[in-house]
Amino acid sequence: MNNLDHWIGRKIGLPHFTARELEAYQFDRFQNTLERARKMSQYYQKKLVGLSVESLRKMKDIEKLPLTNQMDLKTSPMEFLAVSQQQVKKIVTLNSSGTTGSAKRIFFSEADLNLTVDFFENGMGVFTEPGDRVLVLLPGKTPASIGDLLKKALKRLGAESVIYGVVDDSKRVSEIILKEKITGVVGIPQQVFLLSQEKEATAIKVAGNLRTVLLSTDYVSPSISRRIRENWSVEVFEHYGSTEMGYGGGVFCGAKKGYHMREADLYVEIVDPLTQKSLPDGKMGEVVFTTLTREAMPLIRYRTGDYGRFLKEDCDCQTGLKTLERIKNRVENRIFVENGQDFYLSELEDLIFDKFPISDFYVGLSSDDLNQKVIEMDVVFDKKLDERNKRGVLCEMEAQLEGMAEKKMGRARKMFKICEGQALEVDTKGIRKRSIRDRRKENE
Ligand SMILES: [Zn+2]
């Protein structure tokens, strides 16, 4: 059994639960959530008016309920609040990149924060042992920040933690890994990747203390994950979750085929975005979740904008939980080109990090002389790359990207403009995710 199974088994009072028993527990918590949401949250009072609760007899009936859109949370976050303001212990404000200025606000009560620590303890417990020394490269200065909650969770596991925060100096962090005999690193994929590219990587490998890496908060391309694994000779695990889920959602097991979710706290569906109905395991759709235990801010059928599917087959780790396949595409990471032909950042990452000595890149959308869309890319070369080889890398990369575009569009036209760029300053307050900038608007 997986570590999460033991935890969930304790929560539902059945050490060896079946899928049916887990579902019965989820349905009970769901009814509770629904009742609370309709009583306490203005948003759901309005949204679910006239709902016949009697028509909900099993978990699957949840698909009779409407979806909750991220935009609703941006427009009126306060309407989602289901406790008094005095009971709110933490508010996270999520500014979306470059939009209207509205921001999502996520509320946590004391009980909600405790549940997060619980999940961190049991999720980290999948690959962390007592006596381990874990370096946390996520914000951790303020109380109840991710780093602070992780520290509490690691302490419960008998592990030491060093909370550094977002990486501002790769060399310094590399030295800390060596000096502090760090055994595990938790961080943002792109940042951990850059760190593993530093020249200290060899010394870290030789020292042999560092065993595990957990990547969190952003999409991870398989090629980034592979390069970290090779650079440091470590096992790489991935976390999937969001602040809306209560900071945590699910985590890889040793089989690394996908995430096992905290199913006693979240009911996760894969939904057909058109019909809004749940899809069977194996089918791709949008990840939608319902909180089962959240106090301050219950969310019902909340659209994540992530695309994925549950795997049909059982996982090698003998878990009783489902396996959510690694998330590949997010709506916000889609680059619209023409005639419904889209590019995803993940496709670009996979191709670029798999084949080329590139450590980072930035994407912008602009137009050519004929007013057709062009994808502009500024790439940052690996430090080790010789100056005179750069031209060749750029040419080869352009050829491969144009090849990919031609296949997609069914015809050839110059689609990419690639230049050498500079690494951006790290915003140590926030967490930079790779995003698409629309330069056509900026130039107007
Ligand atoms: Zn597993």
Tab-separated table of C-alpha atoms in Angstrom, residues 40-390:
chain	number	residue	atom	x	y	z
A	40	MET	CA	-22.912	29.811	4.326
A	41	SER	CA	-21.535	30.834	0.921
A	42	GLN	CA	-23.443	33.544	-0.901
A	43	TYR	CA	-22.124	32.295	-4.207
A	44	TYR	CA	-23.495	28.767	-3.835
A	45	GLN	CA	-26.705	30.036	-2.266
A	46	LYS	CA	-27.409	31.746	-5.560
A	47	LYS	CA	-25.823	29.203	-7.852
A	48	LEU	CA	-27.556	26.160	-6.390
A	49	VAL	CA	-30.950	27.672	-5.763
A	50	GLY	CA	-33.702	25.183	-6.545
A	51	LEU	CA	-31.367	22.196	-6.447
A	52	SER	CA	-33.163	19.060	-5.375
A	53	VAL	CA	-30.811	17.408	-2.905
A	54	GLU	CA	-32.959	14.255	-3.002
A	55	SER	CA	-31.932	13.698	-6.610
A	56	LEU	CA	-28.339	13.190	-5.464
A	57	ARG	CA	-28.002	9.563	-4.415
A	58	LYS	CA	-24.441	8.676	-5.257
A	59	MET	CA	-21.168	10.446	-5.993
A	60	LYS	CA	-21.668	10.224	-9.760
A	61	ASP	CA	-24.829	12.362	-9.432
A	62	ILE	CA	-22.520	15.317	-8.789
A	63	GLU	CA	-22.565	15.848	-12.554
A	64	LYS	CA	-26.084	17.270	-12.188
A	65	LEU	CA	-24.484	20.296	-10.522
A	66	PRO	CA	-23.099	23.242	-12.494
A	67	LEU	CA	-19.357	23.839	-12.775
A	68	THR	CA	-17.622	26.648	-10.886
A	69	ASN	CA	-15.456	28.815	-13.143
A	70	GLN	CA	-12.207	30.465	-12.130
A	71	MET	CA	-13.630	33.768	-13.354
A	72	ASP	CA	-16.340	33.647	-10.659
A	73	LEU	CA	-13.636	33.339	-8.035
A	74	LYS	CA	-11.808	36.323	-9.528
A	75	THR	CA	-14.908	38.495	-9.742
A	76	SER	CA	-16.283	37.945	-6.270
A	77	PRO	CA	-14.013	35.953	-3.970
A	78	MET	CA	-15.774	37.146	-0.820
A	79	GLU	CA	-19.007	35.481	-1.911
A	80	PHE	CA	-17.280	32.119	-1.591
A	81	LEU	CA	-16.416	32.622	2.056
A	82	ALA	CA	-18.253	30.138	4.287
A	83	VAL	CA	-16.931	31.141	7.721
A	84	SER	CA	-16.896	34.449	9.575
A	85	GLN	CA	-13.978	36.752	8.768
A	86	GLN	CA	-12.587	36.189	12.265
A	87	GLN	CA	-12.216	32.499	11.469
A	88	VAL	CA	-10.036	33.202	8.419
A	89	LYS	CA	-6.428	32.441	9.361
A	90	LYS	CA	-4.808	32.872	5.956
A	91	ILE	CA	-5.654	34.587	2.697
A	92	VAL	CA	-3.705	33.861	-0.467
A	93	THR	CA	-4.072	36.364	-3.305
A	94	LEU	CA	-3.321	34.954	-6.729
A	95	ASN	CA	-2.658	37.551	-9.394
A	96	SER	CA	-3.087	36.179	-12.838
A	97	SER	CA	-0.509	37.369	-15.330
A	98	GLY	CA	-1.306	40.479	-17.322
A	99	THR	CA	-5.086	40.591	-17.088
A	100	THR	CA	-7.747	42.883	-15.776
A	101	GLY	CA	-6.366	43.354	-12.301
A	102	SER	CA	-8.905	41.084	-10.663
A	103	ALA	CA	-7.304	38.503	-8.450
A	104	LYS	CA	-8.388	35.214	-6.965
A	105	ARG	CA	-8.417	35.158	-3.188
A	106	ILE	CA	-8.286	31.866	-1.395
A	107	PHE	CA	-9.287	31.671	2.274
A	108	PHE	CA	-8.078	29.171	4.847
A	109	SER	CA	-9.384	28.510	8.348
A	110	GLU	CA	-7.206	26.993	11.081
A	111	ALA	CA	-8.724	23.567	10.333
A	112	ASP	CA	-8.006	23.991	6.608
A	113	LEU	CA	-4.348	24.750	7.311
A	114	ASN	CA	-4.101	21.704	9.573
A	115	LEU	CA	-5.452	19.540	6.763
A	116	THR	CA	-2.788	20.939	4.436
A	117	VAL	CA	-0.020	20.066	6.908
A	118	ASP	CA	-1.547	16.592	7.202
A	119	PHE	CA	-1.400	16.121	3.460
A	120	PHE	CA	2.166	17.474	3.257
A	121	GLU	CA	3.218	15.068	5.994
A	122	ASN	CA	1.719	12.048	4.300
A	123	GLY	CA	2.611	13.121	0.765
A	124	MET	CA	6.240	13.864	1.667
A	125	GLY	CA	6.195	10.620	3.647
A	126	VAL	CA	6.008	8.704	0.360
A	127	PHE	CA	9.734	9.394	-0.162
A	128	THR	CA	11.038	11.055	3.019
A	129	GLU	CA	12.502	9.219	6.001
A	130	PRO	CA	13.234	10.253	9.594
A	131	GLY	CA	16.613	11.972	9.748
A	132	ASP	CA	16.379	13.290	6.179
A	133	ARG	CA	17.410	16.887	5.522
A	134	VAL	CA	15.081	18.659	3.114
A	135	LEU	CA	15.813	21.951	1.387
A	136	VAL	CA	12.620	23.856	0.569
A	137	LEU	CA	12.941	26.293	-2.346
A	138	LEU	CA	9.463	27.753	-2.005
A	139	PRO	CA	8.311	30.901	-0.178
A	140	GLY	CA	8.500	30.286	3.554
A	141	LYS	CA	8.996	33.544	5.434
A	142	THR	CA	5.431	34.272	6.509
A	143	PRO	CA	3.370	32.087	8.851
A	144	ALA	CA	1.266	29.526	6.994
A	145	SER	CA	3.195	30.033	3.742
A	146	ILE	CA	3.919	26.853	1.775
A	147	GLY	CA	7.428	26.670	3.211
A	148	ASP	CA	6.198	27.163	6.763
A	149	LEU	CA	3.533	24.452	6.431
A	150	LEU	CA	6.062	22.065	4.861
A	151	LYS	CA	8.426	22.685	7.747
A	152	LYS	CA	5.727	21.616	10.216
A	153	ALA	CA	4.954	18.533	8.143
A	154	LEU	CA	8.627	17.520	7.865
A	155	LYS	CA	9.101	17.925	11.598
A	156	ARG	CA	6.274	15.452	12.189
A	157	LEU	CA	8.107	13.011	9.901
A	158	GLY	CA	11.248	13.409	11.980
A	159	ALA	CA	13.026	15.170	9.124
A	160	GLU	CA	14.992	18.419	9.308
A	161	SER	CA	14.134	21.245	6.960
A	162	VAL	CA	16.043	24.201	5.578
A	163	ILE	CA	13.600	26.787	4.232
A	164	TYR	CA	15.465	28.890	1.687
A	165	GLY	CA	12.651	30.387	-0.399
A	166	VAL	CA	12.595	30.916	-4.126
A	167	VAL	CA	16.066	30.481	-5.673
A	168	ASP	CA	17.794	33.840	-6.179
A	169	ASP	CA	21.360	32.551	-6.420
A	170	SER	CA	21.891	29.068	-7.867
A	171	LYS	CA	25.534	28.861	-6.860
A	172	ARG	CA	24.779	29.689	-3.231
A	173	VAL	CA	21.941	27.158	-3.090
A	174	SER	CA	24.220	24.498	-4.623
A	175	GLU	CA	26.744	25.160	-1.874
A	176	ILE	CA	24.024	24.820	0.776
A	177	ILE	CA	23.058	21.420	-0.657
A	178	LEU	CA	26.668	20.307	-0.187
A	179	LYS	CA	27.409	21.955	3.133
A	180	GLU	CA	24.131	21.008	4.829
A	181	LYS	CA	24.232	17.436	3.466
A	182	ILE	CA	20.770	17.903	1.991
A	183	THR	CA	18.962	14.641	1.126
A	184	GLY	CA	15.864	16.063	-0.552
A	185	VAL	CA	14.960	19.224	-2.479
A	186	VAL	CA	11.460	20.663	-2.974
A	187	GLY	CA	11.108	23.383	-5.597
A	188	ILE	CA	9.752	24.854	-8.809
A	189	PRO	CA	10.626	22.756	-11.883
A	190	GLN	CA	12.446	25.401	-13.929
A	191	GLN	CA	14.406	26.640	-10.903
A	192	VAL	CA	15.460	23.187	-9.753
A	193	PHE	CA	16.467	22.388	-13.314
A	194	LEU	CA	18.739	25.449	-13.508
A	195	LEU	CA	20.193	24.534	-10.131
A	196	SER	CA	21.009	21.026	-11.322
A	197	GLN	CA	22.865	22.572	-14.279
A	198	GLU	CA	25.364	24.382	-12.015
A	199	LYS	CA	28.912	23.066	-11.976
A	200	GLU	CA	28.493	21.948	-8.331
A	201	ALA	CA	26.232	19.164	-9.688
A	202	THR	CA	29.246	16.844	-10.009
A	203	ALA	CA	30.268	17.406	-6.383
A	204	ILE	CA	26.657	16.844	-5.280
A	205	LYS	CA	26.583	13.563	-7.206
A	206	VAL	CA	29.898	12.436	-5.732
A	207	ALA	CA	28.863	13.333	-2.166
A	208	GLY	CA	25.822	11.103	-2.678
A	209	ASN	CA	23.614	12.627	0.037
A	210	LEU	CA	20.952	14.051	-2.271
A	211	ARG	CA	18.451	11.294	-3.114
A	212	THR	CA	15.097	12.846	-3.934
A	213	VAL	CA	13.591	15.896	-5.611
A	214	LEU	CA	9.956	16.976	-5.464
A	215	LEU	CA	8.817	19.343	-8.207
A	216	SER	CA	5.777	21.455	-7.491
A	217	THR	CA	3.673	24.481	-8.504
A	218	ASP	CA	4.074	24.290	-12.262
A	219	TYR	CA	3.807	21.953	-15.218
A	220	VAL	CA	6.821	19.654	-15.467
A	221	SER	CA	7.951	18.506	-18.878
A	222	PRO	CA	9.291	14.933	-18.916
A	223	SER	CA	12.541	16.209	-20.424
A	224	ILE	CA	13.138	18.620	-17.491
A	225	SER	CA	12.439	15.828	-15.058
A	226	ARG	CA	14.853	13.493	-16.886
A	227	ARG	CA	17.633	16.097	-17.014
A	228	ILE	CA	17.378	16.809	-13.279
A	229	ARG	CA	17.489	13.061	-12.610
A	230	GLU	CA	20.633	12.714	-14.714
A	231	ASN	CA	22.369	15.899	-13.542
A	232	TRP	CA	22.138	14.973	-9.865
A	233	SER	CA	21.512	11.239	-10.078
A	234	VAL	CA	18.363	11.467	-7.953
A	235	GLU	CA	14.776	10.221	-7.973
A	236	VAL	CA	12.357	12.908	-9.178
A	237	PHE	CA	8.792	13.024	-7.830
A	238	GLU	CA	6.074	15.422	-8.885
A	239	HIS	CA	3.268	17.101	-7.004
A	240	TYR	CA	0.032	18.238	-8.585
A	241	GLY	CA	-2.144	20.736	-6.837
A	242	SER	CA	-3.178	24.329	-6.514
A	243	THR	CA	-3.933	26.867	-3.834
A	244	GLU	CA	-7.641	26.324	-4.528
A	245	MET	CA	-7.229	22.631	-3.653
A	246	GLY	CA	-5.772	23.718	-0.314
A	247	TYR	CA	-2.159	23.969	-1.578
A	248	GLY	CA	-1.925	20.247	-2.153
A	249	GLY	CA	-3.626	17.785	-4.463
A	250	GLY	CA	-1.707	14.650	-5.222
A	251	VAL	CA	1.768	13.230	-5.486
A	252	PHE	CA	3.727	10.624	-7.440
A	253	CYS	CA	4.391	7.250	-5.878
A	254	GLY	CA	7.502	5.183	-6.579
A	255	ALA	CA	5.962	3.885	-9.818
A	256	LYS	CA	5.858	7.503	-11.122
A	257	LYS	CA	3.025	6.879	-13.558
A	258	GLY	CA	0.948	9.729	-12.232
A	259	TYR	CA	-0.396	11.318	-9.075
A	260	HIS	CA	-2.428	9.687	-6.336
A	261	MET	CA	-4.812	12.284	-5.007
A	262	ARG	CA	-5.866	13.049	-1.430
A	263	GLU	CA	-9.211	11.471	-2.174
A	264	ALA	CA	-10.623	11.818	1.334
A	265	ASP	CA	-10.400	15.621	0.966
A	266	LEU	CA	-10.987	16.076	-2.741
A	267	TYR	CA	-13.363	14.493	-5.196
A	268	VAL	CA	-11.719	14.723	-8.594
A	269	GLU	CA	-13.569	14.306	-11.863
A	270	ILE	CA	-12.463	14.400	-15.478
A	271	VAL	CA	-15.118	16.385	-17.267
A	272	ASP	CA	-16.083	16.863	-20.884
A	273	PRO	CA	-15.906	20.676	-21.162
A	274	LEU	CA	-18.834	20.746	-23.600
A	275	THR	CA	-21.391	18.502	-21.901
A	276	GLN	CA	-20.015	19.155	-18.368
A	277	LYS	CA	-20.541	15.452	-17.628
A	278	SER	CA	-18.001	13.197	-15.916
A	279	LEU	CA	-15.925	11.054	-18.239
A	280	PRO	CA	-14.938	7.438	-17.531
A	281	ASP	CA	-11.366	6.506	-16.557
A	282	GLY	CA	-9.034	6.524	-19.513
A	283	LYS	CA	-10.746	9.459	-21.275
A	284	MET	CA	-9.081	12.885	-21.514
A	285	GLY	CA	-10.901	15.953	-20.266
A	286	GLU	CA	-10.688	18.879	-17.891
A	287	VAL	CA	-9.709	18.198	-14.283
A	288	VAL	CA	-12.539	19.383	-12.024
A	289	PHE	CA	-12.547	18.994	-8.252
A	290	THR	CA	-14.893	19.342	-5.308
A	291	THR	CA	-13.542	19.960	-1.827
A	292	LEU	CA	-14.905	17.493	0.731
A	293	THR	CA	-13.416	18.872	3.936
A	294	ARG	CA	-12.689	22.560	3.329
A	295	GLU	CA	-14.180	24.868	5.907
A	296	ALA	CA	-13.464	28.467	4.856
A	297	MET	CA	-13.973	28.050	1.146
A	298	PRO	CA	-15.794	24.997	-0.136
A	299	LEU	CA	-15.557	24.669	-3.908
A	300	ILE	CA	-17.960	22.542	-5.890
A	301	ARG	CA	-17.003	21.203	-9.317
A	302	TYR	CA	-14.240	23.781	-9.701
A	303	ARG	CA	-12.646	23.926	-13.151
A	304	THR	CA	-8.854	23.785	-12.962
A	305	GLY	CA	-8.173	24.499	-16.635
A	306	ASP	CA	-5.840	21.491	-16.635
A	307	TYR	CA	-6.325	18.626	-19.043
A	308	GLY	CA	-5.739	15.058	-17.969
A	309	ARG	CA	-7.208	11.633	-17.393
A	310	PHE	CA	-7.364	8.875	-14.842
A	311	LEU	CA	-5.447	5.780	-15.877
A	312	LYS	CA	-7.578	2.663	-16.245
A	313	GLU	CA	-5.017	0.263	-14.905
A	314	ASP	CA	-4.078	-0.231	-11.244
A	315	CYS	CA	-0.789	1.251	-10.102
A	316	ASP	CA	2.221	-0.951	-9.273
A	317	CYS	CA	2.303	0.500	-5.749
A	318	GLN	CA	-0.835	-1.498	-4.828
A	319	THR	CA	-2.756	1.613	-3.910
A	320	GLY	CA	-6.521	1.632	-3.548
A	321	LEU	CA	-6.508	5.139	-5.024
A	322	LYS	CA	-6.845	6.139	-8.634
A	323	THR	CA	-3.903	7.392	-10.695
A	324	LEU	CA	-4.227	10.772	-12.357
A	325	GLU	CA	-1.880	10.805	-15.331
A	326	ARG	CA	0.762	13.533	-15.303
A	327	ILE	CA	-0.838	16.809	-16.400
A	328	LYS	CA	0.418	17.850	-19.820
A	329	ASN	CA	-1.643	20.796	-20.910
A	330	ARG	CA	-3.153	23.797	-19.263
A	331	VAL	CA	-5.644	26.076	-20.937
A	332	GLU	CA	-3.584	29.128	-19.970
A	333	ASN	CA	-0.539	27.635	-21.678
A	334	ARG	CA	-2.193	27.389	-25.035
A	335	ILE	CA	-0.908	29.541	-27.886
A	336	PHE	CA	-3.722	30.160	-30.348
A	337	VAL	CA	-2.416	30.421	-33.861
A	338	GLU	CA	-5.032	30.031	-36.573
A	339	ASN	CA	-7.910	27.781	-37.654
A	340	GLY	CA	-8.065	26.207	-34.232
A	341	GLN	CA	-4.452	25.062	-34.487
A	342	ASP	CA	-2.928	25.511	-31.079
A	343	PHE	CA	0.510	25.115	-29.664
A	344	TYR	CA	1.069	24.268	-26.033
A	345	LEU	CA	4.022	25.491	-24.025
A	346	SER	CA	4.461	21.898	-22.923
A	347	GLU	CA	5.046	20.781	-26.518
A	348	LEU	CA	7.721	23.426	-26.929
A	349	GLU	CA	9.328	22.464	-23.609
A	350	ASP	CA	9.375	18.795	-24.493
A	351	LEU	CA	11.061	19.380	-27.817
A	352	ILE	CA	13.525	22.021	-26.639
A	353	PHE	CA	14.684	20.582	-23.323
A	354	ASP	CA	14.875	17.090	-24.740
A	355	LYS	CA	17.202	17.871	-27.634
A	356	PHE	CA	18.963	21.162	-27.108
A	357	PRO	CA	21.434	22.661	-24.622
A	358	ILE	CA	18.913	25.265	-23.498
A	359	SER	CA	18.231	26.079	-19.864
A	360	ASP	CA	15.284	28.459	-20.198
A	361	PHE	CA	13.127	30.221	-22.741
A	362	TYR	CA	10.478	32.917	-23.006
A	363	VAL	CA	7.603	32.953	-25.433
A	364	GLY	CA	5.854	35.889	-27.030
A	365	LEU	CA	3.262	36.155	-29.717
A	366	SER	CA	3.647	38.763	-32.472
A	367	SER	CA	2.703	39.173	-36.127
A	368	ASP	CA	4.679	39.114	-39.374
A	369	ASP	CA	4.376	41.527	-42.351
A	370	LEU	CA	1.287	39.718	-43.594
A	371	ASN	CA	-0.298	40.125	-40.173
A	372	GLN	CA	-0.060	36.393	-39.475
A	373	LYS	CA	0.785	35.276	-35.983
A	374	VAL	CA	4.398	34.462	-35.221
A	375	ILE	CA	5.743	32.767	-32.108
A	376	GLU	CA	8.788	34.640	-30.825
A	377	MET	CA	11.195	32.805	-28.573
A	378	ASP	CA	14.099	34.106	-26.537
A	379	VAL	CA	16.244	31.184	-25.473
A	380	VAL	CA	18.856	31.043	-22.733
A	381	PHE	CA	21.751	28.712	-23.550
A	382	ASP	CA	23.321	26.299	-21.097
A	383	LYS	CA	26.346	27.896	-19.463
A	384	LYS	CA	28.618	25.147	-20.722
A	385	LEU	CA	27.797	25.811	-24.368
A	386	ASP	CA	30.592	27.247	-26.472
A	387	GLU	CA	29.875	30.632	-28.103
A	388	ARG	CA	30.590	29.383	-31.638
A	389	ASN	CA	28.120	26.484	-31.362
A	390	LYS	CA	25.171	28.721	-30.563
